[in-house]
Protein backbone atom coordinates (compact mmCIF):
# COMPACT_ATOMS: atom_id res chain seq x y z
CA MET A 1 -0.28 -0.17 -0.19
CA THR A 2 2.82 2.49 0.52
CA ALA A 3 4.49 1.64 -2.63
CA VAL A 4 0.83 2.41 -4.35
CA VAL A 5 1.05 5.76 -2.75
CA GLY A 6 4.52 6.92 -3.14
CA THR A 7 4.50 6.25 -6.63
CA PRO A 8 2.83 9.51 -7.96
CA ASP A 9 5.63 11.28 -5.58
CA LEU A 10 8.31 9.32 -7.46
CA ARG A 11 7.13 9.72 -11.19
CA ARG A 12 7.05 14.09 -10.23
CA PRO A 13 10.31 14.16 -10.53
CA ALA A 14 11.39 11.74 -12.99
CA VAL A 15 8.33 13.28 -15.29
CA PHE A 16 10.23 16.95 -14.18
CA ALA A 17 13.52 15.71 -15.00
CA VAL A 18 12.33 13.84 -18.60
CA GLN A 19 10.46 18.03 -19.79
CA THR A 20 14.10 19.58 -18.58
CA LEU A 21 16.13 18.25 -20.75
CA ALA A 22 13.73 17.31 -23.50
CA VAL A 23 13.03 21.48 -23.28
CA ALA A 24 16.88 21.48 -23.03
CA LEU A 25 17.63 19.79 -25.67
CA GLY A 26 14.57 21.01 -28.55
CA TYR A 27 17.02 24.50 -27.04
CA TYR A 28 19.85 23.34 -28.01
CA ALA A 29 19.29 21.84 -31.10
CA ALA A 30 17.28 25.63 -32.81
CA GLY A 31 20.28 27.24 -31.04
CA ARG A 32 22.72 25.09 -33.39
CA LEU A 33 19.99 25.26 -36.34
CA GLY A 34 19.89 29.22 -35.69
CA LEU A 35 23.90 29.39 -35.83
CA VAL A 36 24.26 28.08 -39.51
CA ARG A 37 23.69 31.37 -40.63
CA GLU A 38 24.95 34.05 -39.28
CA LEU A 39 25.13 38.09 -40.34
CA VAL A 40 28.02 40.90 -39.31
CA VAL A 41 27.27 44.05 -38.26
CA GLU A 42 29.54 46.56 -36.63
CA GLY A 43 31.93 43.58 -35.52
CA ALA A 44 29.34 41.65 -34.13
CA VAL A 45 27.80 38.57 -34.87
CA PHE A 46 23.92 37.74 -35.46
CA THR A 47 21.68 35.63 -36.25
CA PRO A 48 19.00 36.96 -38.78
CA ILE A 49 16.29 34.49 -37.08
CA TRP A 50 17.00 32.93 -33.64
CA PRO A 51 14.76 29.43 -33.32
CA PRO A 52 15.31 29.28 -29.74
CA THR A 53 13.30 32.32 -28.83
CA GLY A 54 10.41 30.73 -30.23
CA VAL A 55 10.98 27.06 -29.35
CA ALA A 56 11.31 28.87 -24.99
CA VAL A 57 8.33 30.58 -25.27
CA ALA A 58 6.20 27.71 -27.12
CA CYS A 59 7.29 25.43 -24.60
CA LEU A 60 5.95 28.16 -21.57
CA LEU A 61 3.09 28.46 -23.11
CA ILE A 62 2.49 23.95 -23.27
CA LEU A 63 4.15 23.58 -20.05
CA GLY A 64 3.55 26.29 -17.92
CA LEU A 65 6.35 27.99 -15.93
CA ARG A 66 8.09 24.72 -15.00
CA ALA A 67 9.73 24.74 -18.71
CA TRP A 68 12.09 27.90 -17.72
CA PRO A 69 14.79 25.54 -16.29
CA GLY A 70 14.81 23.49 -19.46
CA ILE A 71 15.35 26.94 -20.95
CA ALA A 72 17.99 28.08 -19.01
CA LEU A 73 19.74 25.34 -19.50
CA GLY A 74 19.29 24.22 -22.73
CA ALA A 75 20.37 28.21 -23.13
CA LEU A 76 23.84 26.92 -21.19
CA PHE A 77 24.63 24.69 -23.79
CA VAL A 78 24.80 26.83 -26.61
CA ILE A 79 26.55 29.57 -25.17
CA MET A 80 28.70 26.44 -23.96
CA SER A 81 29.02 25.02 -27.51
CA ILE A 82 30.26 28.49 -28.95
CA THR A 83 32.10 30.23 -25.98
CA SER A 84 34.22 29.64 -22.60
CA LEU A 85 31.72 30.31 -19.52
CA ARG A 86 32.49 34.06 -18.27
CA PRO A 87 30.61 36.42 -16.27
CA VAL A 88 29.37 38.04 -19.83
CA VAL A 89 27.89 34.47 -19.97
CA ILE A 90 25.66 34.36 -17.14
CA GLY A 91 24.37 37.81 -17.72
CA ASN A 92 24.10 36.30 -21.23
CA LEU A 93 22.28 33.11 -19.42
CA ILE A 94 19.95 35.24 -17.66
CA GLY A 95 19.31 37.23 -20.19
CA ASN A 96 17.14 34.73 -22.61
CA THR A 97 15.57 33.14 -20.10
CA ALA A 98 14.54 36.16 -18.35
CA ALA A 99 12.47 37.45 -22.38
CA PRO A 100 10.59 34.21 -22.68
CA VAL A 101 9.59 34.26 -19.29
CA CYS A 102 8.42 37.74 -19.26
CA ALA A 103 6.90 36.73 -22.63
CA TYR A 104 4.66 33.64 -21.16
CA LEU A 105 3.47 36.06 -18.22
CA MET A 106 2.25 38.76 -20.11
CA LEU A 107 0.60 36.55 -22.36
CA ARG A 108 -1.40 34.66 -19.77
CA LYS A 109 -1.77 37.83 -18.10
CA VAL A 110 -4.27 38.94 -21.70
CA GLY A 111 -5.50 35.55 -21.68
CA PHE A 112 -3.60 33.95 -24.66
CA ARG A 113 -4.97 30.85 -25.94
CA ASN A 114 -2.60 29.06 -27.60
CA GLU A 115 -5.14 28.40 -30.56
CA LEU A 116 -4.45 31.35 -31.95
CA ASP A 117 -7.88 31.56 -33.07
CA ARG A 118 -8.55 35.70 -32.25
CA LEU A 119 -7.34 38.43 -33.20
CA ARG A 120 -6.62 39.73 -30.02
CA ASP A 121 -4.11 36.60 -29.52
CA GLY A 122 -1.80 37.09 -32.44
CA LEU A 123 -1.80 41.05 -31.59
CA ALA A 124 -0.79 40.03 -28.19
CA LEU A 125 2.21 37.09 -29.01
CA VAL A 126 3.35 40.29 -31.47
CA PHE A 127 3.31 43.01 -29.64
CA LEU A 128 4.09 41.58 -26.13
CA GLY A 129 5.76 38.08 -26.49
CA ALA A 130 7.74 39.12 -29.78
CA LEU A 131 8.46 43.05 -29.79
CA THR A 132 8.48 43.82 -25.95
CA ALA A 133 9.46 40.74 -23.89
CA MET A 134 12.74 40.64 -26.15
CA LEU A 135 13.81 43.98 -25.35
CA LEU A 136 14.81 42.30 -22.04
CA SER A 137 17.53 40.01 -23.86
CA SER A 138 18.55 42.61 -26.44
CA THR A 139 19.45 45.35 -23.53
CA ILE A 140 21.00 42.60 -21.74
CA GLY A 141 23.15 40.85 -23.36
CA VAL A 142 24.49 43.86 -25.75
CA GLY A 143 24.85 45.98 -22.69
CA LEU A 144 27.05 43.27 -20.69
CA LEU A 145 29.60 43.79 -24.21
CA VAL A 146 29.07 47.34 -23.95
CA LEU A 147 30.41 47.15 -20.18
CA THR A 148 33.35 44.82 -20.37
CA ASP A 149 34.53 46.59 -23.40
CA LYS A 150 33.30 44.12 -26.09
CA LEU A 151 31.60 45.93 -28.41
CA ALA A 152 32.48 50.03 -28.42
CA ALA A 153 29.70 52.06 -27.53
CA HIS A 154 28.75 53.25 -30.59
CA SER A 155 27.82 50.43 -32.28
CA PHE A 156 25.35 49.95 -29.09
CA TRP A 157 21.82 50.52 -31.83
CA PRO A 158 22.93 48.93 -34.82
CA VAL A 159 23.99 45.79 -32.36
CA TRP A 160 20.99 45.91 -30.41
CA LEU A 161 18.13 46.35 -32.78
CA ALA A 162 20.23 43.18 -35.03
CA TRP A 163 19.57 41.13 -31.57
CA TRP A 164 16.02 42.15 -30.53
CA VAL A 165 15.21 41.67 -33.98
CA GLY A 166 16.55 38.40 -34.41
CA ASP A 167 14.88 37.32 -30.93
CA ALA A 168 11.77 38.97 -32.13
CA MET A 169 11.60 36.85 -35.68
CA GLY A 170 12.28 33.12 -33.60
CA VAL A 171 9.18 34.05 -31.63
CA LEU A 172 6.74 35.30 -34.13
CA ILE A 173 7.76 32.51 -36.51
CA VAL A 174 8.87 29.50 -34.53
CA THR A 175 6.24 29.86 -31.70
CA PRO A 176 2.99 29.59 -33.88
CA VAL A 177 4.23 26.36 -35.63
CA LEU A 178 4.83 24.53 -32.74
CA LEU A 179 1.79 25.49 -31.01
CA LEU A 180 0.25 24.39 -33.93
CA LEU A 181 1.78 21.00 -33.68
CA HIS A 182 0.63 21.13 -30.15
CA THR A 183 -3.01 21.93 -30.98
CA ILE A 184 -4.18 20.16 -33.97
CA THR A 185 -6.34 17.21 -33.52
CA ARG A 186 -7.80 16.14 -37.48
CA PRO A 187 -6.06 15.61 -40.58
CA LEU A 188 -7.00 17.90 -44.05
CA ARG A 189 -10.12 16.72 -45.80
CA LEU A 190 -9.27 14.74 -48.98
CA SER A 191 -10.46 17.44 -50.67
CA ARG A 192 -7.97 20.23 -49.41
CA TRP A 193 -5.09 17.41 -49.62
CA LYS A 194 -5.18 18.16 -53.44
CA GLU A 195 -5.00 21.58 -53.07
CA ALA A 196 -2.59 21.47 -50.87
CA VAL A 197 -0.56 19.62 -52.20
CA GLY A 198 -0.62 21.77 -55.84
CA PHE A 199 0.44 24.85 -53.23
CA ALA A 200 3.15 23.44 -51.51
CA LEU A 201 4.30 22.52 -55.07
CA ILE A 202 3.55 26.42 -56.88
CA SER A 203 5.35 27.50 -53.30
CA CYS A 204 8.33 25.00 -53.30
CA ALA A 205 8.64 26.76 -57.21
CA LEU A 206 8.19 30.12 -56.74
CA VAL A 207 9.88 31.18 -52.97
CA PRO A 208 13.34 30.26 -54.14
CA LEU A 209 12.96 32.53 -57.34
CA ALA A 210 11.56 35.26 -55.28
CA THR A 211 14.00 34.89 -52.72
CA HIS A 212 16.91 34.83 -55.30
CA SER A 213 16.22 36.32 -58.17
CA ARG A 214 18.28 39.39 -58.77
CA ILE A 215 15.42 41.52 -59.44
CA SER A 216 13.55 42.09 -56.50
CA LEU A 217 10.65 39.91 -56.81
CA LEU A 218 9.95 39.24 -52.48
CA PHE A 219 6.34 40.67 -52.87
CA LEU A 220 5.69 37.33 -54.98
CA VAL A 221 5.61 35.95 -51.30
CA TYR A 222 2.13 38.20 -50.38
CA PRO A 223 -0.12 36.12 -52.81
CA LEU A 224 1.06 33.24 -51.41
CA LEU A 225 0.59 33.81 -47.52
CA ILE A 226 -3.06 34.97 -48.29
CA TRP A 227 -3.74 31.86 -50.16
CA ALA A 228 -2.51 30.12 -47.63
CA ALA A 229 -4.07 32.21 -44.82
CA LEU A 230 -7.65 31.76 -46.69
CA ARG A 231 -7.46 28.28 -47.17
CA PHE A 232 -5.73 26.88 -44.35
CA GLN A 233 -5.65 29.41 -42.26
CA LEU A 234 -2.74 29.33 -39.68
CA ALA A 235 -1.41 25.98 -40.62
CA GLY A 236 -0.63 26.76 -43.88
CA SER A 237 0.00 30.30 -43.01
CA MET A 238 2.71 30.08 -40.40
CA LEU A 239 4.31 27.00 -42.29
CA CYS A 240 5.05 28.91 -45.66
CA ALA A 241 5.96 32.11 -44.05
CA LEU A 242 8.50 29.77 -42.05
CA PHE A 243 9.69 28.74 -45.79
CA ALA A 244 9.86 32.03 -46.85
CA SER A 245 11.68 33.32 -44.35
CA VAL A 246 14.22 30.46 -44.73
CA MET A 247 14.45 30.59 -47.97
CA ALA A 248 15.49 35.03 -47.64
CA THR A 249 17.75 34.24 -44.58
CA ILE A 250 20.32 31.99 -46.82
CA ALA A 251 19.83 34.60 -49.95
CA ALA A 252 20.78 37.45 -47.49
CA THR A 253 23.81 35.72 -46.03
CA ASP A 254 25.36 34.48 -49.16
CA SER A 255 24.83 37.98 -50.65
CA VAL A 256 22.74 36.90 -53.44
CA GLY A 257 19.26 37.63 -55.46
CA PRO A 258 17.66 40.81 -53.94
CA PHE A 259 20.68 40.79 -51.05
CA GLU A 260 23.53 41.34 -53.46
CA ARG A 261 25.58 44.65 -53.12
CA LEU A 262 24.65 45.90 -50.62
CA ASN A 263 26.65 45.97 -46.87
CA ARG A 264 26.02 43.78 -44.28
CA VAL A 265 23.21 47.03 -42.31
CA GLU A 266 21.96 47.17 -45.39
CA VAL A 267 21.61 43.62 -45.66
CA MET A 268 20.88 42.81 -42.06
CA ILE A 269 17.34 45.85 -43.17
CA LYS A 270 16.10 44.51 -45.88
CA LEU A 271 16.34 40.55 -44.62
CA GLN A 272 14.43 41.66 -41.27
CA ALA A 273 11.72 44.40 -42.99
CA PHE A 274 10.60 41.16 -45.02
CA ASN A 275 11.01 38.35 -42.42
CA GLY A 276 9.27 40.99 -40.08
CA THR A 277 6.24 42.18 -42.55
CA MET A 278 5.95 38.38 -43.72
CA ALA A 279 5.62 37.24 -40.36
CA LEU A 280 2.75 39.68 -39.41
CA THR A 281 0.95 39.28 -42.58
CA ALA A 282 0.74 35.56 -41.66
CA LEU A 283 0.10 35.41 -38.24
CA LEU A 284 -2.93 38.72 -37.74
CA LEU A 285 -4.39 37.53 -41.12
CA SER A 286 -5.11 34.21 -40.28
CA ALA A 287 -6.18 35.09 -36.71
CA VAL A 288 -8.61 37.61 -38.39
CA ILE A 289 -9.75 34.97 -40.77
CA THR A 290 -9.93 32.00 -38.41
CA GLU A 291 -12.18 34.56 -35.31
CA GLN A 292 -14.62 35.19 -38.26
CA ARG A 293 -14.68 32.06 -39.17
CA ASN A 294 -15.86 30.46 -35.79
CA THR A 295 -18.48 33.67 -35.03
CA ARG A 296 -20.22 32.20 -38.63
CA ARG A 297 -20.14 29.03 -37.09
CA SER A 298 -21.77 30.25 -33.81
CA VAL A 299 -24.60 32.13 -35.58
CA GLU A 300 -25.23 29.25 -38.16
CA ARG A 301 -25.92 26.76 -34.78
CA ALA A 302 -27.16 29.42 -33.21
CA CYS A 303 -29.61 29.87 -36.11
CA GLN A 304 -30.33 26.50 -36.17
CA GLU A 305 -31.27 26.10 -32.46
CA LEU A 306 -33.49 28.81 -33.20
CA VAL A 307 -35.49 27.26 -36.04
CA GLU A 308 -35.95 23.46 -34.53
CA VAL A 309 -37.34 25.17 -31.06
CA LEU A 310 -39.80 27.35 -33.88
CA GLU A 311 -40.90 23.71 -35.46
CA HIS A 312 -41.20 22.25 -32.41
CA LEU A 313 -43.43 25.15 -31.31
CA THR A 314 -45.27 25.43 -34.52
CA ALA A 315 -46.26 22.07 -34.27
CA GLY A 316 -47.70 22.31 -30.82
CA ASP A 317 -44.62 20.39 -29.35
CA PRO A 318 -42.55 21.54 -26.16
CA PRO A 319 -39.23 23.19 -27.26
CA PRO A 320 -36.68 20.58 -26.76
CA GLY A 321 -34.98 20.21 -23.24
CA ARG A 322 -38.15 21.13 -21.51
CA PRO A 323 -39.91 18.48 -19.39
CA THR A 324 -43.84 17.35 -20.92
CA LYS A 325 -46.69 17.18 -18.53
CA ASP A 326 -46.11 13.51 -18.87
CA THR A 327 -42.76 13.55 -17.80
CA GLN A 328 -43.53 15.30 -15.00
CA ASP A 329 -42.36 14.87 -10.93
CA PRO A 330 -44.85 12.50 -9.98
CA THR A 331 -44.63 13.99 -6.10
CA THR A 332 -45.18 17.43 -7.42
CA THR A 333 -47.94 15.95 -10.00
CA LYS A 334 -49.21 14.28 -6.55
CA ARG A 335 -48.75 17.69 -4.30
CA THR A 336 -50.45 19.93 -7.11
CA GLU A 337 -53.87 17.71 -7.16
CA ASP A 338 -54.03 17.07 -3.85
CA THR A 339 -54.11 21.27 -3.16
CA LYS A 340 -56.53 21.54 -5.90
CA SER A 341 -59.29 18.64 -4.46
CA PRO A 342 -61.87 19.87 -2.41
CA LYS A 343 -61.88 18.48 1.54
CA SER A 344 -64.62 16.85 2.55
CA PRO A 345 -66.73 17.61 5.17
CA ASN A 346 -65.18 15.72 7.65
CA GLY A 347 -61.81 17.07 7.01
């Protein structure tokens, strides 16, 4: 009996340890993936998209605050894989952990839903989870570089902007995709699979052309985003945005296509402007369309229920859910009959 009662208590630390390790490994894998493509601004190396921030925010939204040790451990793994452990590294570790936690707390404060099926959820993720919370990590990281003389004071703002936008892009692009994978419950209908295959083929042909052509054709991505949002909502638009962002980042780091003959600062500005507007378009447009479809379905259900009630009333039957006289409580019926019956003379 003691063993049976004690089993849940033994499982809780084991489950927590497994979750922490899984979050840390996911963060580390995303970090190594993000380091594949780098840009140099004012002598500082940064990644245009930092996927670990998106992984961290998604893990917190799914698992809650108990995910923060895994985020800290994963950030430590990433930092130790590229540099030695120094005091400035501890500051970066704190900033990389505190920013996602701050994003999680602000999102939960405003009632954020992981399904991203409302416009307010998309706006909250953009302005609170990405743009506001990531100010913390970029300010701490670049500030420590300046304080330790690793970076000149006049280079603070360009490097700070690159760091902040990279972290924000990780939240805008990676977090919705991970939340989608966690909340998806059913496959697309057979008719949609055909359209999805056609959309994927067109995207695989058009996106590389738009991001690698010497002619500036980046605008060709936006009709694809609109198509994906209208037909496949968040799943289609965010996967399309993720693919386009990866292809644009490859072109920017290779200085080809629309990023050719630009200096590093101009490449950073053009790439981040494209990624930012694309992510905002995909996220907010799909949220608006999903919210409108859910509202329409609610109105249709309410109208159907009203039609059923009117049909019963027209037929002389009680509305659904209301008891008939024959199905009333016998105790109530008996009490009513006793009340209405006249008293006997001897009573």
